[in-house]
Amino acid sequence: MVSEAENKRFGSQGGPPPPSSHPDSFGSPAAAGKEETMQLLDQDLPRTLPQYQFLQTSGSLRDVLQTFVRYRPDIGYVQGASAVASVLSSRPDVDGHTIHPWPPGPGMSYLAATLLLYMDDSFECFTCFANLLNQPFCFDIYRLQREQLDLHIKTFEYFFKLNLPALYQLFKRYDVEPMIYYLDWALTLYVKCLPLDVVARVWDSYLLLGEAFCIRTALGILKLFGKTLSR
């Protein structure tokens, strides 16, 4: 748990507001029961950047994530794209296609693990992790609200169609929806799909530019593999 002294330190570093000050936090239906998502850590930690064994053996990754769940029970611990799919799968998307969920995998744990690769202090990592998830884009995705998820998907699709119209039409023809790839990339800020040295450069620009650079990165990947995907 975070001590009183650390709470003061956290506040002085411009971290997110305490959960009690959030309109949808403690006492609301959205906040109820999310502490039990901590049980998902046993599934996800062994498969989160497994090449870095110290993340599991030191216990620091678990500490950061457990502290966050207690700090923000209104969000809890969220797995990867399967968590988003479970929110969207109960109704068709904007084009009438049904979203089908897939097996669960790590999501939030990738973000904390990446920060720990650059930080020795667990509390410093927790501070950065909480601030990262408090940014509007990450906050909207990890809150798992349908309306907000739809908004971010539509924003991405607008720029996809504008910049890569031929590939966009090809994806539409074969029902390749952004839910299948873009939100999966965005949930982990590309840690899951790019080499870590590239991820570090993506994060540098994302922290400066926000969602705009997340979309630019996705479009860059699609453009890079455009010819292969069009075969």
PDB file of C-alpha atoms in Angstrom:
ATOM      1  CA  MET A   1       0.000   0.000   0.000  1.00  0.00           C
ATOM      2  CA  VAL A   2       1.053   3.624  -0.516  1.00  0.00           C
ATOM      3  CA  SER A   3       2.077   5.460   2.645  1.00  0.00           C
ATOM      4  CA  GLU A   4       0.885   8.936   3.618  1.00  0.00           C
ATOM      5  CA  ALA A   5       4.304  10.374   2.776  1.00  0.00           C
ATOM      6  CA  GLU A   6       4.200   8.757  -0.656  1.00  0.00           C
ATOM      7  CA  ASN A   7       0.690  10.102  -1.234  1.00  0.00           C
ATOM      8  CA  LYS A   8       2.014  13.609  -0.647  1.00  0.00           C
ATOM      9  CA  ARG A   9       4.926  12.920  -2.970  1.00  0.00           C
ATOM     10  CA  PHE A  10       2.559  11.560  -5.596  1.00  0.00           C
ATOM     11  CA  GLY A  11       0.356  14.630  -5.354  1.00  0.00           C
ATOM     12  CA  SER A  12       3.327  16.949  -5.744  1.00  0.00           C
ATOM     13  CA  GLN A  13       4.241  15.230  -9.015  1.00  0.00           C
ATOM     14  CA  GLY A  14       0.956  16.055 -10.669  1.00  0.00           C
ATOM     15  CA  GLY A  15      -0.585  12.612 -10.539  1.00  0.00           C
ATOM     16  CA  PRO A  16      -4.236  11.751 -11.146  1.00  0.00           C
ATOM     17  CA  PRO A  17      -6.840  12.790  -8.601  1.00  0.00           C
ATOM     18  CA  PRO A  18      -7.790  10.323  -5.875  1.00  0.00           C
ATOM     19  CA  PRO A  19     -10.577   7.960  -6.912  1.00  0.00           C
ATOM     20  CA  SER A  20     -12.995   9.533  -4.427  1.00  0.00           C
ATOM     21  CA  SER A  21     -12.918  12.778  -6.437  1.00  0.00           C
ATOM     22  CA  HIS A  22     -13.894  11.066  -9.691  1.00  0.00           C
ATOM     23  CA  PRO A  23     -17.629  11.342 -10.461  1.00  0.00           C
ATOM     24  CA  ASP A  24     -17.884   7.668 -11.411  1.00  0.00           C
ATOM     25  CA  SER A  25     -15.717   6.305  -8.650  1.00  0.00           C
ATOM     26  CA  PHE A  26     -16.416   4.926  -5.175  1.00  0.00           C
ATOM     27  CA  GLY A  27     -20.037   4.184  -4.465  1.00  0.00           C
ATOM     28  CA  SER A  28     -21.032   4.009  -8.125  1.00  0.00           C
ATOM     29  CA  PRO A  29     -22.055   0.808  -9.940  1.00  0.00           C
ATOM     30  CA  ALA A  30     -19.019   1.200 -12.214  1.00  0.00           C
ATOM     31  CA  ALA A  31     -16.682   1.011  -9.223  1.00  0.00           C
ATOM     32  CA  ALA A  32     -18.233  -2.069  -7.653  1.00  0.00           C
ATOM     33  CA  GLY A  33     -16.382  -5.383  -7.729  1.00  0.00           C
ATOM     34  CA  LYS A  34     -13.350  -4.366  -9.782  1.00  0.00           C
ATOM     35  CA  GLU A  35     -10.895  -5.170  -6.993  1.00  0.00           C
ATOM     36  CA  GLU A  36     -11.466  -8.852  -7.741  1.00  0.00           C
ATOM     37  CA  THR A  37      -9.894  -8.328 -11.166  1.00  0.00           C
ATOM     38  CA  MET A  38      -6.615  -8.601  -9.241  1.00  0.00           C
ATOM     39  CA  GLN A  39      -7.032 -12.369  -9.579  1.00  0.00           C
ATOM     40  CA  LEU A  40      -6.252 -12.005 -13.285  1.00  0.00           C
ATOM     41  CA  LEU A  41      -2.661 -11.117 -12.419  1.00  0.00           C
ATOM     42  CA  ASP A  42      -1.847 -14.779 -11.839  1.00  0.00           C
ATOM     43  CA  GLN A  43      -2.739 -15.447 -15.480  1.00  0.00           C
ATOM     44  CA  ASP A  44      -1.027 -12.447 -17.019  1.00  0.00           C
ATOM     45  CA  LEU A  45       2.225 -11.872 -15.135  1.00  0.00           C
ATOM     46  CA  PRO A  46       4.031 -15.025 -16.371  1.00  0.00           C
ATOM     47  CA  ARG A  47       3.292 -14.094 -20.003  1.00  0.00           C
ATOM     48  CA  THR A  48       4.104 -10.388 -19.768  1.00  0.00           C
ATOM     49  CA  LEU A  49       7.546  -9.816 -21.350  1.00  0.00           C
ATOM     50  CA  PRO A  50       8.627 -13.306 -20.199  1.00  0.00           C
ATOM     51  CA  GLN A  51      12.158 -12.709 -21.529  1.00  0.00           C
ATOM     52  CA  TYR A  52      12.685 -10.408 -18.529  1.00  0.00           C
ATOM     53  CA  GLN A  53      12.409 -12.838 -15.640  1.00  0.00           C
ATOM     54  CA  PHE A  54      13.225 -10.224 -13.000  1.00  0.00           C
ATOM     55  CA  LEU A  55       9.805  -8.671 -13.572  1.00  0.00           C
ATOM     56  CA  GLN A  56       8.243 -11.778 -12.047  1.00  0.00           C
ATOM     57  CA  THR A  57      10.891 -12.839  -9.553  1.00  0.00           C
ATOM     58  CA  SER A  58      11.319  -9.389  -7.986  1.00  0.00           C
ATOM     59  CA  GLY A  59       7.598  -8.993  -7.379  1.00  0.00           C
ATOM     60  CA  SER A  60       7.770  -5.353  -8.496  1.00  0.00           C
ATOM     61  CA  LEU A  61       5.370  -5.790 -11.410  1.00  0.00           C
ATOM     62  CA  ARG A  62       2.763  -7.393  -9.170  1.00  0.00           C
ATOM     63  CA  ASP A  63       3.252  -4.653  -6.559  1.00  0.00           C
ATOM     64  CA  VAL A  64       2.699  -1.869  -9.070  1.00  0.00           C
ATOM     65  CA  LEU A  65      -0.442  -3.437 -10.519  1.00  0.00           C
ATOM     66  CA  GLN A  66      -1.945  -4.407  -7.166  1.00  0.00           C
ATOM     67  CA  THR A  67      -1.344  -0.905  -5.820  1.00  0.00           C
ATOM     68  CA  PHE A  68      -3.030   0.576  -8.872  1.00  0.00           C
ATOM     69  CA  VAL A  69      -6.089  -1.654  -8.469  1.00  0.00           C
ATOM     70  CA  ARG A  70      -6.434  -0.511  -4.874  1.00  0.00           C
ATOM     71  CA  TYR A  71      -5.844   3.099  -5.886  1.00  0.00           C
ATOM     72  CA  ARG A  72      -8.321   3.010  -8.786  1.00  0.00           C
ATOM     73  CA  PRO A  73     -10.910   0.292  -8.073  1.00  0.00           C
ATOM     74  CA  ASP A  74     -13.191   2.044 -10.566  1.00  0.00           C
ATOM     75  CA  ILE A  75     -10.825   0.823 -13.302  1.00  0.00           C
ATOM     76  CA  GLY A  76      -9.384  -2.321 -11.731  1.00  0.00           C
ATOM     77  CA  TYR A  77      -7.003  -4.545 -13.652  1.00  0.00           C
ATOM     78  CA  VAL A  78      -7.822  -4.874 -17.357  1.00  0.00           C
ATOM     79  CA  GLN A  79      -6.582  -7.586 -19.666  1.00  0.00           C
ATOM     80  CA  GLY A  80      -5.957  -7.087 -23.375  1.00  0.00           C
ATOM     81  CA  ALA A  81      -8.283  -6.838 -26.345  1.00  0.00           C
ATOM     82  CA  SER A  82     -10.459  -9.648 -24.993  1.00  0.00           C
ATOM     83  CA  ALA A  83     -11.675  -7.251 -22.282  1.00  0.00           C
ATOM     84  CA  VAL A  84     -12.670  -4.671 -24.887  1.00  0.00           C
ATOM     85  CA  ALA A  85     -14.266  -7.344 -27.066  1.00  0.00           C
ATOM     86  CA  SER A  86     -16.389  -8.509 -24.154  1.00  0.00           C
ATOM     87  CA  VAL A  87     -17.795  -4.986 -23.892  1.00  0.00           C
ATOM     88  CA  LEU A  88     -18.522  -4.689 -27.606  1.00  0.00           C
ATOM     89  CA  SER A  89     -19.558  -8.269 -28.371  1.00  0.00           C
ATOM     90  CA  SER A  90     -23.101  -7.903 -27.055  1.00  0.00           C
ATOM     91  CA  ARG A  91     -24.136  -5.666 -29.942  1.00  0.00           C
ATOM     92  CA  PRO A  92     -23.245  -5.149 -33.613  1.00  0.00           C
ATOM     93  CA  ASP A  93     -20.754  -2.453 -34.481  1.00  0.00           C
ATOM     94  CA  VAL A  94     -21.567   0.602 -36.604  1.00  0.00           C
ATOM     95  CA  ASP A  95     -21.580  -1.437 -39.826  1.00  0.00           C
ATOM     96  CA  GLY A  96     -23.800  -4.191 -38.485  1.00  0.00           C
ATOM     97  CA  HIS A  97     -21.059  -6.753 -37.892  1.00  0.00           C
ATOM     98  CA  THR A  98     -20.857  -8.577 -34.590  1.00  0.00           C
ATOM     99  CA  ILE A  99     -17.627  -8.328 -32.625  1.00  0.00           C
ATOM    100  CA  HIS A 100     -16.441 -11.768 -31.516  1.00  0.00           C
ATOM    101  CA  PRO A 101     -14.217 -11.910 -28.428  1.00  0.00           C
ATOM    102  CA  TRP A 102     -11.011 -13.946 -28.410  1.00  0.00           C
ATOM    103  CA  PRO A 103      -9.005 -15.627 -25.623  1.00  0.00           C
ATOM    104  CA  PRO A 104      -7.790 -13.271 -22.877  1.00  0.00           C
ATOM    105  CA  GLY A 105      -4.225 -11.996 -22.840  1.00  0.00           C
ATOM    106  CA  PRO A 106      -2.112  -9.428 -21.026  1.00  0.00           C
ATOM    107  CA  GLY A 107      -2.957  -5.765 -21.506  1.00  0.00           C
ATOM    108  CA  MET A 108      -2.392  -3.343 -18.660  1.00  0.00           C
ATOM    109  CA  SER A 109       0.524  -5.413 -17.370  1.00  0.00           C
ATOM    110  CA  TYR A 110       2.511  -4.612 -20.544  1.00  0.00           C
ATOM    111  CA  LEU A 111       2.440  -0.901 -19.712  1.00  0.00           C
ATOM    112  CA  ALA A 112       3.661  -1.368 -16.132  1.00  0.00           C
ATOM    113  CA  ALA A 113       6.329  -3.866 -17.218  1.00  0.00           C
ATOM    114  CA  THR A 114       7.714  -1.466 -19.826  1.00  0.00           C
ATOM    115  CA  LEU A 115       8.016   1.314 -17.253  1.00  0.00           C
ATOM    116  CA  LEU A 116       9.809  -1.042 -14.868  1.00  0.00           C
ATOM    117  CA  LEU A 117      12.450  -1.697 -17.515  1.00  0.00           C
ATOM    118  CA  TYR A 118      13.500   1.936 -17.118  1.00  0.00           C
ATOM    119  CA  MET A 119      12.836   2.491 -13.409  1.00  0.00           C
ATOM    120  CA  ASP A 120      14.342   0.870 -10.330  1.00  0.00           C
ATOM    121  CA  ASP A 121      11.902   2.396  -7.851  1.00  0.00           C
ATOM    122  CA  SER A 122       8.491   0.688  -7.716  1.00  0.00           C
ATOM    123  CA  PHE A 123       6.726   3.744  -6.366  1.00  0.00           C
ATOM    124  CA  GLU A 124       8.154   5.957  -9.091  1.00  0.00           C
ATOM    125  CA  CYS A 125       6.909   3.387 -11.595  1.00  0.00           C
ATOM    126  CA  PHE A 126       3.467   3.351  -9.975  1.00  0.00           C
ATOM    127  CA  THR A 127       3.347   7.156 -10.161  1.00  0.00           C
ATOM    128  CA  CYS A 128       4.170   7.164 -13.872  1.00  0.00           C
ATOM    129  CA  PHE A 129       1.824   4.250 -14.542  1.00  0.00           C
ATOM    130  CA  ALA A 130      -1.101   5.977 -12.805  1.00  0.00           C
ATOM    131  CA  ASN A 131      -0.404   9.199 -14.692  1.00  0.00           C
ATOM    132  CA  LEU A 132      -0.176   7.312 -17.987  1.00  0.00           C
ATOM    133  CA  LEU A 133      -3.565   5.693 -17.443  1.00  0.00           C
ATOM    134  CA  ASN A 134      -5.026   9.018 -16.406  1.00  0.00           C
ATOM    135  CA  GLN A 135      -4.324  10.489 -19.837  1.00  0.00           C
ATOM    136  CA  PRO A 136      -7.617  10.822 -21.764  1.00  0.00           C
ATOM    137  CA  PHE A 137      -6.870   8.218 -24.438  1.00  0.00           C
ATOM    138  CA  CYS A 138      -5.701   5.440 -22.102  1.00  0.00           C
ATOM    139  CA  PHE A 139      -8.348   6.342 -19.547  1.00  0.00           C
ATOM    140  CA  ASP A 140     -11.152   6.007 -22.103  1.00  0.00           C
ATOM    141  CA  ILE A 141      -9.907   2.649 -23.363  1.00  0.00           C
ATOM    142  CA  TYR A 142      -9.278   1.079 -19.972  1.00  0.00           C
ATOM    143  CA  ARG A 143     -12.586   2.306 -18.548  1.00  0.00           C
ATOM    144  CA  LEU A 144     -14.261   0.015 -21.123  1.00  0.00           C
ATOM    145  CA  GLN A 145     -17.117   2.372 -21.913  1.00  0.00           C
ATOM    146  CA  ARG A 146     -18.826   1.522 -25.215  1.00  0.00           C
ATOM    147  CA  GLU A 147     -19.500   5.090 -26.285  1.00  0.00           C
ATOM    148  CA  GLN A 148     -15.893   6.161 -25.759  1.00  0.00           C
ATOM    149  CA  LEU A 149     -14.490   3.063 -27.451  1.00  0.00           C
ATOM    150  CA  ASP A 150     -16.722   3.677 -30.466  1.00  0.00           C
ATOM    151  CA  LEU A 151     -15.555   7.284 -30.622  1.00  0.00           C
ATOM    152  CA  HIS A 152     -11.870   6.303 -30.713  1.00  0.00           C
ATOM    153  CA  ILE A 153     -12.529   3.599 -33.314  1.00  0.00           C
ATOM    154  CA  LYS A 154     -14.378   6.081 -35.539  1.00  0.00           C
ATOM    155  CA  THR A 155     -11.559   8.623 -35.149  1.00  0.00           C
ATOM    156  CA  PHE A 156      -9.010   6.043 -36.254  1.00  0.00           C
ATOM    157  CA  GLU A 157     -11.195   4.930 -39.171  1.00  0.00           C
ATOM    158  CA  TYR A 158     -11.549   8.519 -40.377  1.00  0.00           C
ATOM    159  CA  PHE A 159      -7.789   8.970 -40.675  1.00  0.00           C
ATOM    160  CA  PHE A 160      -7.325   5.450 -42.045  1.00  0.00           C
ATOM    161  CA  LYS A 161      -9.765   6.177 -44.874  1.00  0.00           C
ATOM    162  CA  LEU A 162      -8.228   9.609 -45.479  1.00  0.00           C
ATOM    163  CA  ASN A 163      -4.601   8.450 -45.666  1.00  0.00           C
ATOM    164  CA  LEU A 164      -4.818   4.867 -46.974  1.00  0.00           C
ATOM    165  CA  PRO A 165      -8.098   4.718 -48.919  1.00  0.00           C
ATOM    166  CA  ALA A 166      -7.290   1.624 -50.981  1.00  0.00           C
ATOM    167  CA  LEU A 167      -6.244  -0.442 -47.966  1.00  0.00           C
ATOM    168  CA  TYR A 168      -9.216   0.895 -46.009  1.00  0.00           C
ATOM    169  CA  GLN A 169     -11.627  -0.335 -48.696  1.00  0.00           C
ATOM    170  CA  LEU A 170      -9.865  -3.688 -48.794  1.00  0.00           C
ATOM    171  CA  PHE A 171     -10.273  -4.087 -45.035  1.00  0.00           C
ATOM    172  CA  LYS A 172     -13.943  -3.157 -45.320  1.00  0.00           C
ATOM    173  CA  ARG A 173     -14.471  -5.669 -48.100  1.00  0.00           C
ATOM    174  CA  TYR A 174     -13.161  -8.503 -45.920  1.00  0.00           C
ATOM    175  CA  ASP A 175     -14.695  -7.216 -42.663  1.00  0.00           C
ATOM    176  CA  VAL A 176     -11.319  -6.555 -41.027  1.00  0.00           C
ATOM    177  CA  GLU A 177     -12.471  -4.206 -38.291  1.00  0.00           C
ATOM    178  CA  PRO A 178     -10.210  -1.922 -36.177  1.00  0.00           C
ATOM    179  CA  MET A 179     -11.286  -3.867 -33.114  1.00  0.00           C
ATOM    180  CA  ILE A 180      -9.241  -6.783 -34.422  1.00  0.00           C
ATOM    181  CA  TYR A 181      -5.955  -4.900 -34.615  1.00  0.00           C
ATOM    182  CA  TYR A 182      -5.988  -1.204 -33.665  1.00  0.00           C
ATOM    183  CA  LEU A 183      -7.442  -1.396 -30.157  1.00  0.00           C
ATOM    184  CA  ASP A 184      -5.226  -4.385 -29.427  1.00  0.00           C
ATOM    185  CA  TRP A 185      -2.216  -2.234 -30.358  1.00  0.00           C
ATOM    186  CA  ALA A 186      -3.518   0.779 -28.457  1.00  0.00           C
ATOM    187  CA  LEU A 187      -4.229  -1.121 -25.226  1.00  0.00           C
ATOM    188  CA  THR A 188      -0.550  -1.902 -24.822  1.00  0.00           C
ATOM    189  CA  LEU A 189       0.739   1.197 -26.653  1.00  0.00           C
ATOM    190  CA  TYR A 190       2.423  -1.155 -29.131  1.00  0.00           C
ATOM    191  CA  VAL A 191       4.471  -3.092 -26.550  1.00  0.00           C
ATOM    192  CA  LYS A 192       2.809  -6.298 -27.702  1.00  0.00           C
ATOM    193  CA  CYS A 193       3.519  -5.923 -31.421  1.00  0.00           C
ATOM    194  CA  LEU A 194       6.738  -3.897 -31.825  1.00  0.00           C
ATOM    195  CA  PRO A 195      10.355  -4.411 -30.693  1.00  0.00           C
ATOM    196  CA  LEU A 196      11.037  -2.660 -27.404  1.00  0.00           C
ATOM    197  CA  ASP A 197      13.595  -0.266 -28.883  1.00  0.00           C
ATOM    198  CA  VAL A 198      10.932   0.915 -31.338  1.00  0.00           C
ATOM    199  CA  VAL A 199       8.341   1.044 -28.543  1.00  0.00           C
ATOM    200  CA  ALA A 200      10.575   3.436 -26.591  1.00  0.00           C
ATOM    201  CA  ARG A 201      10.558   5.878 -29.507  1.00  0.00           C
ATOM    202  CA  VAL A 202       6.803   5.500 -29.982  1.00  0.00           C
ATOM    203  CA  TRP A 203       6.210   6.240 -26.297  1.00  0.00           C
ATOM    204  CA  ASP A 204       8.405   9.358 -26.422  1.00  0.00           C
ATOM    205  CA  SER A 205       6.183  10.832 -29.105  1.00  0.00           C
ATOM    206  CA  TYR A 206       2.944   9.478 -27.637  1.00  0.00           C
ATOM    207  CA  LEU A 207       3.616  11.161 -24.291  1.00  0.00           C
ATOM    208  CA  LEU A 208       4.068  14.436 -26.162  1.00  0.00           C
ATOM    209  CA  LEU A 209       1.279  14.163 -28.752  1.00  0.00           C
ATOM    210  CA  GLY A 210      -1.213  11.696 -27.268  1.00  0.00           C
ATOM    211  CA  GLU A 211      -3.769   9.816 -29.344  1.00  0.00           C
ATOM    212  CA  ALA A 212      -2.721  11.553 -32.559  1.00  0.00           C
ATOM    213  CA  PHE A 213       0.615   9.753 -32.524  1.00  0.00           C
ATOM    214  CA  CYS A 214      -1.013   6.445 -31.589  1.00  0.00           C
ATOM    215  CA  ILE A 215      -3.068   6.739 -34.771  1.00  0.00           C
ATOM    216  CA  ARG A 216      -0.021   7.807 -36.809  1.00  0.00           C
ATOM    217  CA  THR A 217       1.880   4.752 -35.589  1.00  0.00           C
ATOM    218  CA  ALA A 218      -0.962   2.440 -36.597  1.00  0.00           C
ATOM    219  CA  LEU A 219      -1.148   4.039 -40.037  1.00  0.00           C
ATOM    220  CA  GLY A 220       2.613   3.694 -40.391  1.00  0.00           C
ATOM    221  CA  ILE A 221       2.415  -0.036 -39.665  1.00  0.00           C
ATOM    222  CA  LEU A 222      -0.447  -0.480 -42.119  1.00  0.00           C
ATOM    223  CA  LYS A 223       1.377   1.486 -44.800  1.00  0.00           C
ATOM    224  CA  LEU A 224       4.583  -0.499 -44.252  1.00  0.00           C
ATOM    225  CA  PHE A 225       2.739  -3.802 -44.774  1.00  0.00           C
ATOM    226  CA  GLY A 226       0.220  -2.404 -47.243  1.00  0.00           C
ATOM    227  CA  LYS A 227       1.554  -4.225 -50.307  1.00  0.00           C
ATOM    228  CA  THR A 228       1.718  -7.528 -48.440  1.00  0.00           C
ATOM    229  CA  LEU A 229      -1.802  -7.099 -47.086  1.00  0.00           C
ATOM    230  CA  SER A 230      -3.143  -6.236 -50.551  1.00  0.00           C
ATOM    231  CA  ARG A 231      -1.934  -9.442 -52.178  1.00  0.00           C
TER     232      ARG A 231
END
